[in-house]
Amino acid sequence: DVQLVESGGGLVQPGGSLRISCAASGFTFTSHWMSWVRQAPGKGLEWVANINQDGSVKDYVDSVKGRFTISRDNAKNSLYLQMNSLGTEDTAIYYCTREERWGQGVLVTVSS
Amino acid sequence: DTPMTQSPSTLSASVGDRVTITCRATPSISQWLAWYQQKPGRAPKLLIYGASNLESGVPSRFSGSLSGTEFTLTISSLQPDDFATYYCQQYNYKFGQGTTLEV
């Protein structure tokens, strides 16, 4: 079974940085695009970023371009999201996804 | 950009009704679309993947279809537990705006 387990969430001050991770198992990681999705409190679902199988193609929602970086380590079956210059609007549950399969999510709170 | 146009944004219905929600993708995304149900305070729940495949454990009153570039989620006979918000998503990419199904 596909398993996606996020980690690294927490409380960070505005302007700060955080890296969240996703450990993947139960499938051939190197064969799949991966992505991050988020949901802010009381808001809808928002796709954040995606990355292709070898990490050479990446795309981002406009609101995070230049601040967030998606990456992957295929040797470790892991996906990452480096988040810089965080603002309160980035407070959300962040989900690691592979097509229709999602992890349980990790909470990122940006607050002073 | 390939926006996902989901409609309607709100749908009023009654128990027993047949309801449909649509998402349109331009250009075509083949069958790479999923439907999710979400209730307040809960994580999204996968209903349909690959446009028309019913996720294990999801009631058979839910179905998905594709015609051209229009995806449809159908609930054949609404049950009280079905009142929620529904989203479509192109795999690894954008979501529709969401449809709130209300009494």
XYZ file of C-alpha atoms in Angstrom:
215
model
C 0.000 0.000 0.000
C 1.065 3.546 -0.709
C 2.255 5.303 2.422
C 3.170 8.974 2.653
C 4.284 10.245 6.036
C 4.933 13.950 6.553
C 7.098 15.431 9.261
C 8.755 18.670 10.255
C 5.794 20.923 10.858
C 5.543 23.354 13.703
C 5.401 26.965 14.820
C 7.589 29.514 13.043
C 7.733 33.281 13.248
C 6.811 35.481 10.285
C 9.776 35.819 7.979
C 11.192 32.530 9.158
C 11.948 29.277 7.384
C 10.915 25.676 7.745
C 11.506 22.464 5.844
C 8.903 19.761 5.826
C 9.551 16.223 4.672
C 7.615 13.273 3.325
C 8.750 9.664 3.588
C 7.263 7.521 0.831
C 6.870 3.759 0.776
C 4.835 1.002 -0.818
C 5.489 2.052 -4.417
C 8.323 2.815 -6.816
C 9.094 6.388 -5.824
C 11.239 7.110 -8.855
C 8.333 6.424 -11.218
C 6.012 9.158 -9.989
C 5.508 12.883 -9.964
C 4.976 14.132 -6.432
C 3.375 17.238 -5.036
C 2.482 19.297 -1.981
C -1.031 20.500 -1.268
C -2.174 22.724 1.576
C -5.302 23.852 3.322
C -5.414 26.998 5.404
C -7.900 27.168 8.288
C -11.415 27.581 6.950
C -10.219 27.685 3.343
C -10.294 25.357 0.359
C -7.662 22.988 -0.919
C -4.705 24.550 -2.708
C -2.049 22.849 -4.788
C 1.363 24.262 -3.811
C 4.078 22.606 -5.901
C 4.956 19.551 -7.936
C 8.113 17.816 -9.105
C 8.797 15.220 -11.753
C 10.437 11.861 -11.322
C 14.081 12.958 -11.465
C 13.595 16.423 -9.992
C 14.368 18.272 -13.213
C 10.892 19.815 -13.608
C 9.194 21.796 -10.857
C 6.148 24.028 -10.754
C 4.646 26.253 -8.075
C 1.499 28.165 -7.337
C 2.144 31.866 -7.909
C 1.793 32.780 -4.223
C 4.865 30.734 -3.226
C 7.131 31.250 -6.225
C 10.539 32.513 -5.123
C 9.893 31.530 -1.499
C 9.267 27.777 -1.539
C 11.410 25.051 -3.095
C 10.267 21.510 -3.721
C 12.886 18.786 -3.955
C 13.262 15.044 -3.701
C 15.886 12.494 -2.757
C 15.178 9.367 -4.745
C 17.803 7.388 -2.847
C 15.849 8.049 0.352
C 12.339 7.884 -1.148
C 11.755 11.318 0.285
C 10.067 14.550 -0.773
C 10.795 17.942 0.732
C 9.384 21.452 0.807
C 11.718 24.229 1.877
C 9.665 27.249 2.901
C 11.341 30.644 3.302
C 10.011 34.117 4.056
C 6.962 32.593 5.650
C 3.928 34.756 6.242
C 0.798 34.222 8.280
C -0.991 33.351 5.040
C 1.157 30.219 4.818
C -0.401 28.790 7.973
C -1.998 25.549 6.842
C -1.986 21.801 6.932
C 0.458 20.618 4.284
C -0.106 17.295 2.559
C 2.356 15.230 0.547
C 0.578 13.678 -2.429
C 1.179 11.174 -5.218
C -1.590 11.462 -7.746
C -4.735 10.686 -5.727
C -2.916 9.344 -2.637
C -2.247 11.670 0.285
C -0.378 11.600 3.549
C -2.006 12.505 6.846
C -0.723 16.071 6.701
C 1.494 18.240 8.867
C 0.523 21.531 10.471
C 2.604 24.620 9.792
C 1.727 27.651 11.904
C 3.248 31.028 11.157
C 2.733 33.354 14.088
C 4.618 35.704 16.355
C -2.091 27.509 -16.683
C -4.766 24.833 -16.815
C -7.543 25.958 -14.519
C -10.088 23.488 -13.289
C -13.578 24.930 -13.632
C -15.875 23.276 -11.119
C -19.619 23.908 -10.956
C -21.837 24.648 -9.256
C -20.177 26.334 -6.272
C -23.212 25.579 -4.119
C -25.881 22.957 -4.624
C -29.075 22.691 -2.633
C -30.602 19.224 -2.611
C -32.654 16.807 -0.557
C -32.185 13.274 0.664
C -32.908 10.888 -2.189
C -32.033 13.362 -4.941
C -29.651 12.550 -7.781
C -26.977 15.224 -8.033
C -24.137 15.946 -10.407
C -21.055 18.099 -10.044
C -18.831 18.889 -13.001
C -15.213 19.862 -13.584
C -13.848 20.991 -16.888
C -10.174 20.876 -17.791
C -8.691 22.759 -20.682
C -6.755 21.383 -22.399
C -7.520 17.721 -21.929
C -5.901 15.926 -19.001
C -6.921 12.444 -20.088
C -8.275 10.561 -17.058
C -5.923 12.054 -14.500
C -8.518 13.408 -12.106
C -9.758 12.585 -8.630
C -12.790 13.610 -6.577
C -12.676 14.261 -2.834
C -15.290 14.807 -0.160
C -14.527 17.011 2.811
C -16.469 17.702 5.968
C -15.672 20.525 8.400
C -12.635 19.798 10.531
C -11.830 16.603 8.671
C -9.196 15.655 6.112
C -10.360 15.211 2.503
C -11.605 11.747 1.653
C -10.876 10.193 -1.728
C -14.021 9.101 -3.561
C -13.061 8.581 -7.201
C -9.680 8.259 -8.929
C -8.730 7.964 -12.561
C -11.949 9.830 -13.424
C -14.213 6.820 -12.874
C -12.677 4.351 -10.406
C -14.487 4.032 -7.089
C -12.161 4.059 -4.103
C -12.410 1.015 -1.886
C -15.002 1.425 0.845
C -16.850 4.282 -0.863
C -20.571 3.640 -1.365
C -21.635 2.677 -4.867
C -24.047 5.611 -5.064
C -20.971 7.663 -5.956
C -19.739 7.457 -9.534
C -17.459 9.395 -11.839
C -17.354 9.815 -15.584
C -15.544 11.658 -18.345
C -16.929 13.046 -21.573
C -14.431 14.964 -23.643
C -12.852 17.370 -21.171
C -15.788 17.373 -18.743
C -15.597 15.257 -15.620
C -18.725 14.471 -13.644
C -19.283 13.261 -10.107
C -22.737 11.779 -9.602
C -24.432 10.820 -6.377
C -27.342 8.632 -7.368
C -29.440 8.989 -4.215
C -28.316 11.509 -1.640
C -27.942 10.315 1.909
C -27.734 12.550 5.007
C -24.021 11.771 5.328
C -23.316 13.178 1.856
C -23.848 16.837 2.709
C -20.289 18.143 2.483
C -17.899 19.984 0.183
C -16.601 18.241 -2.918
C -13.415 18.995 -4.845
C -11.980 17.764 -8.102
C -8.224 17.734 -8.647
C -6.026 17.152 -11.622
C -3.363 14.755 -10.431
C -0.430 16.581 -8.823
C -1.905 19.908 -9.875
C -4.798 22.273 -9.392
C -8.127 21.849 -7.677
C -11.567 22.933 -8.676
C -13.095 25.698 -6.588
C -15.205 23.270 -4.577
C -18.928 22.523 -4.427
C -20.793 22.783 -1.162
C -23.722 20.406 -1.091
C -26.343 21.655 1.314
C -29.854 20.822 2.371
